[in-house]
mmCIF file of C-alpha atoms and ligand atoms in Angstrom:
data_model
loop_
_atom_site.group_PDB
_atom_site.id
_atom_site.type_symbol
_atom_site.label_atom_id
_atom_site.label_comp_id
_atom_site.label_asym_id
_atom_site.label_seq_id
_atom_site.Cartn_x
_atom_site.Cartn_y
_atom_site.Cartn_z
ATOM 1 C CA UNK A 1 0.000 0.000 0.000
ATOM 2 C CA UNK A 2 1.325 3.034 -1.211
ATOM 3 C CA UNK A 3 -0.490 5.084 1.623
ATOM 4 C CA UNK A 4 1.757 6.081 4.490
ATOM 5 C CA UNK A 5 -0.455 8.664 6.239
ATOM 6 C CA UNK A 6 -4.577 8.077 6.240
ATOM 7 C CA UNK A 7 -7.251 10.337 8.371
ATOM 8 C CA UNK A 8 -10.528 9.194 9.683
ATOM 9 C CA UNK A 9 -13.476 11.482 10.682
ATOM 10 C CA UNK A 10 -10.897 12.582 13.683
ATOM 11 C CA UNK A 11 -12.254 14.980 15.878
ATOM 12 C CA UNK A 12 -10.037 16.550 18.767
ATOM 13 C CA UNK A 13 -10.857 18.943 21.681
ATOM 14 C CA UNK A 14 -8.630 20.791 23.525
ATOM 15 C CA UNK A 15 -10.075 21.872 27.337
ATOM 16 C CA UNK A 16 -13.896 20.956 25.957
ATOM 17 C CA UNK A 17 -12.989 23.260 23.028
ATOM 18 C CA UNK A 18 -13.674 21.610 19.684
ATOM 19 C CA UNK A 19 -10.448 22.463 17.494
ATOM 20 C CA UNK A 20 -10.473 19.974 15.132
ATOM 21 C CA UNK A 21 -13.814 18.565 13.367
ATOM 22 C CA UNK A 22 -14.372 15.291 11.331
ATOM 23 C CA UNK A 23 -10.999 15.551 9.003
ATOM 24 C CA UNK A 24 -10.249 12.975 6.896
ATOM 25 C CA UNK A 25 -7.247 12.795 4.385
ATOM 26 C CA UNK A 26 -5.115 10.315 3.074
ATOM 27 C CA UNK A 27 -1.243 10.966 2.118
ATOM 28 C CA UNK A 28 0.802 8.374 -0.089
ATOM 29 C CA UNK A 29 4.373 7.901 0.168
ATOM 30 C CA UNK A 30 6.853 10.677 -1.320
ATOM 31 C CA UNK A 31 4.282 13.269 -1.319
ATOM 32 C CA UNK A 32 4.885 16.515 0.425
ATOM 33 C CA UNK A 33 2.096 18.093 1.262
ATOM 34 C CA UNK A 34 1.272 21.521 3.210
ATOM 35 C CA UNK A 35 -0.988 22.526 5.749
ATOM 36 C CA UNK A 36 -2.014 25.897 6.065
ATOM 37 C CA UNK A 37 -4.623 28.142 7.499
ATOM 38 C CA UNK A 38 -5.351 31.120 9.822
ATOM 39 C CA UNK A 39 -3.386 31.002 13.543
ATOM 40 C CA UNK A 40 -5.293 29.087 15.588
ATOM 41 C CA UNK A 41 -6.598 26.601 12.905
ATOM 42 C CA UNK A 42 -5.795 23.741 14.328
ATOM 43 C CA UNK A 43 -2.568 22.449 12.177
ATOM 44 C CA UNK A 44 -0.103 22.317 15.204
ATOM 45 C CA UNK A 45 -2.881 20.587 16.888
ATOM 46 C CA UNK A 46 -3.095 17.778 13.601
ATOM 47 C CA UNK A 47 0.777 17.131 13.394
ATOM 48 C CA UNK A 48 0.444 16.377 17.342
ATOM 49 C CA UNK A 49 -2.585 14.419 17.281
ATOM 50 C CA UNK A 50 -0.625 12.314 14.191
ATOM 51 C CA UNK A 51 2.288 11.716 16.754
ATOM 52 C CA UNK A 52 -0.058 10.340 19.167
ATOM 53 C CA UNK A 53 0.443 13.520 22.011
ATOM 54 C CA UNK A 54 -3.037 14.378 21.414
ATOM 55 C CA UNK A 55 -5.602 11.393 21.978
ATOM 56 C CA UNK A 56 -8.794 12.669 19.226
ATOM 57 C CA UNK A 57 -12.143 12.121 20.966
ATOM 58 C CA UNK A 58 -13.474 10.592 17.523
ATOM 59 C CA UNK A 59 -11.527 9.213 14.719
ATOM 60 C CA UNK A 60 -8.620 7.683 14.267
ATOM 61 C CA UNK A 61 -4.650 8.537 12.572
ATOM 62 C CA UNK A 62 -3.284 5.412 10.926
ATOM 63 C CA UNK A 63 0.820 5.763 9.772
ATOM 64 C CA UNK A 64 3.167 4.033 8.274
ATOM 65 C CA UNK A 65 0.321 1.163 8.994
ATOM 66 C CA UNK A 66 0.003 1.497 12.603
ATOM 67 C CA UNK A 67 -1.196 3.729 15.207
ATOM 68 C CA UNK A 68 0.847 6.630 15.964
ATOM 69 C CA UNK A 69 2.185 5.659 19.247
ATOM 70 C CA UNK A 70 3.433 2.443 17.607
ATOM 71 C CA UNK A 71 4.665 4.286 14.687
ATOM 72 C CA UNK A 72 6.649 6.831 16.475
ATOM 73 C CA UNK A 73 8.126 3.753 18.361
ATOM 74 C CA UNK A 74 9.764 2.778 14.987
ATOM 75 C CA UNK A 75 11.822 5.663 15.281
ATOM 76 C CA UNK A 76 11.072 6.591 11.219
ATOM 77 C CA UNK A 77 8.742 9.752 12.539
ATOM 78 C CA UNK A 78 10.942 13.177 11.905
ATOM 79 C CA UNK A 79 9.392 16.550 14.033
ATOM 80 C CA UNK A 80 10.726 19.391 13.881
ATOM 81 C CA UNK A 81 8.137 21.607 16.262
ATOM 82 C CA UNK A 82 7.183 24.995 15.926
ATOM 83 C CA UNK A 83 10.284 27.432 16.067
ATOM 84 C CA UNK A 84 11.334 28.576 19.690
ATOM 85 C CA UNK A 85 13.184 31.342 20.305
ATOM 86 C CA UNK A 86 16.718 30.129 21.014
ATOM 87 C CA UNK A 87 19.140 32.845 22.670
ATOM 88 C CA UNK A 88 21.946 33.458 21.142
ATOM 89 C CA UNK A 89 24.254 32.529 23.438
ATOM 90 C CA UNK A 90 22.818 28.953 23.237
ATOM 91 C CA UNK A 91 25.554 26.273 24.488
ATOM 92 C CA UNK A 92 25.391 23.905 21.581
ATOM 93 C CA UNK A 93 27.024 23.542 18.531
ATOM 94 C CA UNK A 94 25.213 23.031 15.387
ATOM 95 C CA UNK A 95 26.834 19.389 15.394
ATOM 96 C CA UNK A 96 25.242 18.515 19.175
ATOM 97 C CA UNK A 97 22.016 19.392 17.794
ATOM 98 C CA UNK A 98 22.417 17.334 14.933
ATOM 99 C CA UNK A 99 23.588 14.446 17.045
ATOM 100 C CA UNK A 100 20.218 14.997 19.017
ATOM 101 C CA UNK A 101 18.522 13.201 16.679
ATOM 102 C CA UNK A 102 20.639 10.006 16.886
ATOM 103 C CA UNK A 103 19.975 9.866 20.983
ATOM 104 C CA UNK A 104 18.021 6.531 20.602
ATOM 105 C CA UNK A 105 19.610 4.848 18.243
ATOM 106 C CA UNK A 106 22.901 1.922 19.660
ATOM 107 C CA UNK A 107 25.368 3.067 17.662
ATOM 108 C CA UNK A 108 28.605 4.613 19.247
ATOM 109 C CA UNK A 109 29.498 8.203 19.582
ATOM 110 C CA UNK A 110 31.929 7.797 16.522
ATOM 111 C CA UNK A 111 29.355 6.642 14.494
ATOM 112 C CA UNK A 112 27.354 9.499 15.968
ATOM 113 C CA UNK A 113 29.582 12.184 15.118
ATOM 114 C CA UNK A 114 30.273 10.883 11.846
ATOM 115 C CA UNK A 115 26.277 10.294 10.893
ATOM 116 C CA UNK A 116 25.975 14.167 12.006
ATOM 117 C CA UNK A 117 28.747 15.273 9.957
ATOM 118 C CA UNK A 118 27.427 13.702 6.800
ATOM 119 C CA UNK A 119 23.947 14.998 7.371
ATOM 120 C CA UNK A 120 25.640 18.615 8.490
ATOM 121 C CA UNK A 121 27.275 18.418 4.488
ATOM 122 C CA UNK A 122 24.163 17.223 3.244
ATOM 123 C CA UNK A 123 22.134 20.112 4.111
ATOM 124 C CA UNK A 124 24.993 22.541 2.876
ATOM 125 C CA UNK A 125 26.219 23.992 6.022
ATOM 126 C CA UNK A 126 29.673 21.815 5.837
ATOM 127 C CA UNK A 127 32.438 23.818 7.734
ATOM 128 C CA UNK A 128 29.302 24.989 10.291
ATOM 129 C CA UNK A 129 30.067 21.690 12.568
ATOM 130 C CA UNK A 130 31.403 23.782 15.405
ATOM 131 C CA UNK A 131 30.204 26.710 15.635
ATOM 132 C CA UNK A 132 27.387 28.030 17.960
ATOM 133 C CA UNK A 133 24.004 26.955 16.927
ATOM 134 C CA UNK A 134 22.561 30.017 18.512
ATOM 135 C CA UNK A 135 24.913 32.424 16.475
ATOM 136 C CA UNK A 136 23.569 31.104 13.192
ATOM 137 C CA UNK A 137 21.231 33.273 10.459
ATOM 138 C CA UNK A 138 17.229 31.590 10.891
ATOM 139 C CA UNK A 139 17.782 30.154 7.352
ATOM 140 C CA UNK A 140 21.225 28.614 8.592
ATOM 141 C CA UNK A 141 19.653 27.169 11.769
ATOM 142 C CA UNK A 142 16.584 25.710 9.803
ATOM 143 C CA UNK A 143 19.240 23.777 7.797
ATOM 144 C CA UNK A 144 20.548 22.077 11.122
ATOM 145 C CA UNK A 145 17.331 21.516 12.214
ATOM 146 C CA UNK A 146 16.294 20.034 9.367
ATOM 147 C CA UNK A 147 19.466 17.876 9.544
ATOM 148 C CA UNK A 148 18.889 16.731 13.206
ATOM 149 C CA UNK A 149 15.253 15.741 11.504
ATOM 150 C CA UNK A 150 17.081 13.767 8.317
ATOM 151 C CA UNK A 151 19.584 11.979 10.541
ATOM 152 C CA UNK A 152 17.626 9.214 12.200
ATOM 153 C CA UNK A 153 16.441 7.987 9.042
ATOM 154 C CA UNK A 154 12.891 8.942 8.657
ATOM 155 C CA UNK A 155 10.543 7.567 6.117
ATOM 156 C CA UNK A 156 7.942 10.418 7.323
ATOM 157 C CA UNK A 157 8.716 14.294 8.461
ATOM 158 C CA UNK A 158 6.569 16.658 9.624
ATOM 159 C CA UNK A 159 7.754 20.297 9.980
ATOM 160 C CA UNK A 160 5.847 23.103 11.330
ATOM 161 C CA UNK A 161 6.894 26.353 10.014
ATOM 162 C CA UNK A 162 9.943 25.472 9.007
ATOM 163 C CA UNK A 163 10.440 28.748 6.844
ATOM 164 C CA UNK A 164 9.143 31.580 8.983
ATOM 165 C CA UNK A 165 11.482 34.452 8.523
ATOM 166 C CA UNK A 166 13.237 32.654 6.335
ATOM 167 C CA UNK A 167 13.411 35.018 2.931
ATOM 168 C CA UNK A 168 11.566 34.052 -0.315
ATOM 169 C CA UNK A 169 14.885 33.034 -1.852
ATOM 170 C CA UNK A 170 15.664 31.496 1.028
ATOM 171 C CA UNK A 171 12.549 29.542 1.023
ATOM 172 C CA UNK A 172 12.947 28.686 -2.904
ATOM 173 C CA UNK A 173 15.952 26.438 -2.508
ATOM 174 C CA UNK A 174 14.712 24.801 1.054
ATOM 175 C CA UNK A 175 11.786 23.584 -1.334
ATOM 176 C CA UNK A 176 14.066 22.209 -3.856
ATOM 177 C CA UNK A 177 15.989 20.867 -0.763
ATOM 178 C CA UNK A 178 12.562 19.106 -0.099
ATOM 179 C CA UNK A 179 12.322 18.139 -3.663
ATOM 180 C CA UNK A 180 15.944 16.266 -3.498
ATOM 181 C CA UNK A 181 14.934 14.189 -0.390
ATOM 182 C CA UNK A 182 11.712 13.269 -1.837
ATOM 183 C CA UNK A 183 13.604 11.953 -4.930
ATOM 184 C CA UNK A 184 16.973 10.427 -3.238
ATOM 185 C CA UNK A 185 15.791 9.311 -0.236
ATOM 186 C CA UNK A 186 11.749 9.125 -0.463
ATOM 187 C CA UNK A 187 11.090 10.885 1.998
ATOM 188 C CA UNK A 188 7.236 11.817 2.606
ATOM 189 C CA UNK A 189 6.785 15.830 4.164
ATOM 190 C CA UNK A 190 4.280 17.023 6.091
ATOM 191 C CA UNK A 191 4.992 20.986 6.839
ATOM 192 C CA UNK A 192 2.680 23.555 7.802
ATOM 193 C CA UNK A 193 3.476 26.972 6.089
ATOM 194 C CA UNK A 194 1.490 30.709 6.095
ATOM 195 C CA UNK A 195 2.988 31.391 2.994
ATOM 196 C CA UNK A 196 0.542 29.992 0.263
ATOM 197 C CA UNK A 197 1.790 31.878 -2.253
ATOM 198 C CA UNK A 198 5.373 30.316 -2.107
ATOM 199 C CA UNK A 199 3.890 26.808 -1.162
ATOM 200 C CA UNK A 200 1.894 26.561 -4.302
ATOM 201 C CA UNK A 201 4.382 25.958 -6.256
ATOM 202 C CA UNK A 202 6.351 23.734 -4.845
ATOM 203 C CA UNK A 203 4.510 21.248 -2.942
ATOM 204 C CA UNK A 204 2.313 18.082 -4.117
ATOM 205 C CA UNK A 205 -1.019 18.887 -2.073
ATOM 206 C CA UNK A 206 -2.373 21.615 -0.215
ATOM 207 C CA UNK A 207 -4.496 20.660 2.996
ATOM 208 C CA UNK A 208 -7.018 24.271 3.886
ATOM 209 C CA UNK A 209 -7.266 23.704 7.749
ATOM 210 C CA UNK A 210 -9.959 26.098 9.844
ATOM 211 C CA UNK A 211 -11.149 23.126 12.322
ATOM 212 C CA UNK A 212 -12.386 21.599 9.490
ATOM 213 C CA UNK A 213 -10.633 20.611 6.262
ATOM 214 C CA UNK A 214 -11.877 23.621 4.125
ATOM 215 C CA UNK A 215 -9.394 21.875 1.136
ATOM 216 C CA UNK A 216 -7.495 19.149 -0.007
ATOM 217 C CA UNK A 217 -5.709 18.563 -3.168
ATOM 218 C CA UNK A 218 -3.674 19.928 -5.815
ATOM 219 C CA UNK A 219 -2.324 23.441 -5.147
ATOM 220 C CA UNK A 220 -3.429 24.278 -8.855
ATOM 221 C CA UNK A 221 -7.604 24.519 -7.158
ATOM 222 C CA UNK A 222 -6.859 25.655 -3.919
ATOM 223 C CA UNK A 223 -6.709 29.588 -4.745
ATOM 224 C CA UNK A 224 -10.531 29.833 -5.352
ATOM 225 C CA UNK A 225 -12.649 32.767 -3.457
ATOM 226 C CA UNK A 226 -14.967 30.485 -1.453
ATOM 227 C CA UNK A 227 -11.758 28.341 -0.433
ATOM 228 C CA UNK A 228 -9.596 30.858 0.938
ATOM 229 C CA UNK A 229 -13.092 33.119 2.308
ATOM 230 C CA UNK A 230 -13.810 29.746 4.748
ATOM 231 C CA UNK A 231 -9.851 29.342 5.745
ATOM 232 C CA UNK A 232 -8.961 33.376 6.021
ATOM 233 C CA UNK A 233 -12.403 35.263 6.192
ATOM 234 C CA UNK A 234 -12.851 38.418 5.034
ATOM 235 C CA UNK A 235 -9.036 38.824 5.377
ATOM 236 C CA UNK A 236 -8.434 37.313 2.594
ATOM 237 C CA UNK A 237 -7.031 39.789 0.390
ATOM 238 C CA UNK A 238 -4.410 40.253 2.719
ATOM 239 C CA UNK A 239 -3.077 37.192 3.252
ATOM 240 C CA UNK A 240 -3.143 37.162 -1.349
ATOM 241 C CA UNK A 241 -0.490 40.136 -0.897
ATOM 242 C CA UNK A 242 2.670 38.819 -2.807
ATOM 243 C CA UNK A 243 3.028 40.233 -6.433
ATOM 244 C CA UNK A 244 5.619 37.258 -7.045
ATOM 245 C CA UNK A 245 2.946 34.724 -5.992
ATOM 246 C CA UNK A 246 2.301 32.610 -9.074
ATOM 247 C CA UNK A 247 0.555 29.657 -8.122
ATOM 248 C CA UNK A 248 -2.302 32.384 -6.971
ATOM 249 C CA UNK A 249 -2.048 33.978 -10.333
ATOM 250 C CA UNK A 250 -5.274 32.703 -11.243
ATOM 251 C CA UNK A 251 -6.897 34.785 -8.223
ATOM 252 C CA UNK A 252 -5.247 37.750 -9.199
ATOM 253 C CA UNK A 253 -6.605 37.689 -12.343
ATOM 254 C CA UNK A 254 -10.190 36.943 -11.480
ATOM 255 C CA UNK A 255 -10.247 39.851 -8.996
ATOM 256 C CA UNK A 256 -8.257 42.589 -10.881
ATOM 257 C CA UNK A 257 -11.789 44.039 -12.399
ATOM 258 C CA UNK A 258 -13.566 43.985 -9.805
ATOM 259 C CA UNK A 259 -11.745 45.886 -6.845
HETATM 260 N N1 ATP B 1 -3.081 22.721 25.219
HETATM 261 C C1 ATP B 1 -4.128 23.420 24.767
HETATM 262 N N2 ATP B 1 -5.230 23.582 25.520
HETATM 263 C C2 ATP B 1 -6.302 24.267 25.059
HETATM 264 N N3 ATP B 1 -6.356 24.844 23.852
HETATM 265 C C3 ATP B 1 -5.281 24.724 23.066
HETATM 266 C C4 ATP B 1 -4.108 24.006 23.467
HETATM 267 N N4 ATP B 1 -3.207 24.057 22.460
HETATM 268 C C5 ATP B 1 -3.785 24.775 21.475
HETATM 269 N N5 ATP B 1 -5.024 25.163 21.833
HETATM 270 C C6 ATP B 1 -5.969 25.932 21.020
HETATM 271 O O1 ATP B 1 -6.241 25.166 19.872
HETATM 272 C C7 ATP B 1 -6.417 26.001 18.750
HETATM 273 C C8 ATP B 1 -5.516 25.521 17.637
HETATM 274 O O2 ATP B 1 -4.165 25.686 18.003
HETATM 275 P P1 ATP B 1 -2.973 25.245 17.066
HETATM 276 O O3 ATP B 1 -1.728 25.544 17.808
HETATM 277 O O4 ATP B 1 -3.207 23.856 16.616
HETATM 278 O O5 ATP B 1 -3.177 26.244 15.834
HETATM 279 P P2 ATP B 1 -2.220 26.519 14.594
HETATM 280 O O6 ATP B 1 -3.057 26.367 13.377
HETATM 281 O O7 ATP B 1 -0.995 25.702 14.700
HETATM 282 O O8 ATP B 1 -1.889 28.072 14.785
HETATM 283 P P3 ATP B 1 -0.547 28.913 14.414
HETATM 284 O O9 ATP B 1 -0.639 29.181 12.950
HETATM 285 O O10 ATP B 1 -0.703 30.149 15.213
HETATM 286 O O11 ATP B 1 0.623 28.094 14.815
HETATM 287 C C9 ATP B 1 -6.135 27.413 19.227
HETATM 288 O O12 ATP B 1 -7.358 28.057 19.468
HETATM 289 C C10 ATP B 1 -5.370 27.210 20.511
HETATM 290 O O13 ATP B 1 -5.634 28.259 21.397
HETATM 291 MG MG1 MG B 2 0.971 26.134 14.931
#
């Protein structure tokens, strides 16, 4: 079975609050695939809820064939949680925090080190090994986080906001990054983004959260009024601000006359 990641009329609350309401998707292998929607939608809540640290009240997550508590067992689960501040004088090098994702796995600290430094070239910050992971640029620390995410061997990653403040340049070649471990390692990517505009070109499928799963599907039929009304309300034209956004071309073009 090709699917890796399947959704079933899942329903969480939060405190009594209802933040998630009868979703159901279904993600095959090598896909990467974005959530997005307002603040407050709900996607942090999904990604948790598919690592089993949210128990839904209906519904069920099924990946990589098992339940998510058995699946993140397996060690082939990647997360990379929503950014935290880290200070700058943070006492780790980029390499420790690389070598944080091998802390489960019985290999020995050579292998470790070496593992790290392989995944540190891979994500093209070779010659960063020692240096302070709080000193680095956001784009440069995304890189090592992504690597500390690539180095257990994942078949499975989700990342949540991976490329806030990251620039659009910036954000261009961490999607072809995404591309290359699709296609050399086949990996499947789950990442939640705010910037549609940039997403909709890059990625497979687009999943529209507001509590309920306004949208799922090819980016191509995502940027339709009624879509983006139920995910953004009548803020919508804000959140269609960038001139460079092509994949939302088609929504430029139907509203240019009538403004
Ligand atoms: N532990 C919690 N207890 C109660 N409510 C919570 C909890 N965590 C999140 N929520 C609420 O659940 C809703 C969805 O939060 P979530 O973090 O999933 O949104 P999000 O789509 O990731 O937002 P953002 O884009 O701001 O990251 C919000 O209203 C939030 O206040
Ligand atoms: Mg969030």
């Amino acid at each position: 079975m090709n699917e890796i990641l399947k959704i079933v009329d899942l329903t969480v609350k939060l405190n009594g609050k209802l933040i998630l309401e009868d979703i159901n998707l279904s993600i095959r292998r090598k896909e990467i695939v974005a959530i997005v929607g307002p603040n407050g939608g709900g996607k942090t809540t999904l990604i948790r809820t598919a690592l089993g640290l949210i128990k839904p009240v209906k519904g069920y997550i099924e990946i990589l064939g098992t339940t998510p508590e058995n699946a993140v067992k397996t060690g082939k689960i990647g997360y990379l949680p929503q950014k935290a501040d880290i200070p700058r004088n943070f006492p780790f090098s980029a390499l420790d925090i690389v070598m944080l994702g091998l802390i489960n796995k019985k290999i020995s600290k050579k292998e470790k080190i070496e593992l790290a430094r392989k995944y540190i070239q891979y994500v093209g910050m070779k010659g960063f090994e020692d240096y302070p992971y709080g000193k680095l640029s956001g784009g440069q620390q995304q890189r090592i986080s992504i690597a500390r995410v690539l180095v257990s061997d994942p078949e499975i990653i989700f990342l949540d906001e991976p490329s806030t403040g990251v620039d659009v340049v910036a954000q261009e070649s961490f999607y072809d990054f995404l591309q290359k471990i699709k296609k050399e390692k086949g990996i499947t990517t789950v990442m939640v983004s705010h910037d549609i505009g940039v997403v909709g070109k890059f990625v497979d499928k687009v999943a529209g959260l507001n509590r309920h799963l306004h949208y799922y599907g090819h980016p191509k039929d995502f940027f339709q009024k009624h879509i983006l009304e139920k995910l953004y309300g009548a803020d919508v034209e804000l959140v269609i601000h960038s001139p460079e956004c092509v994949a939302c071309e088609h929504f430029h073009t139907e509203f240019k006359g009538k403004r």
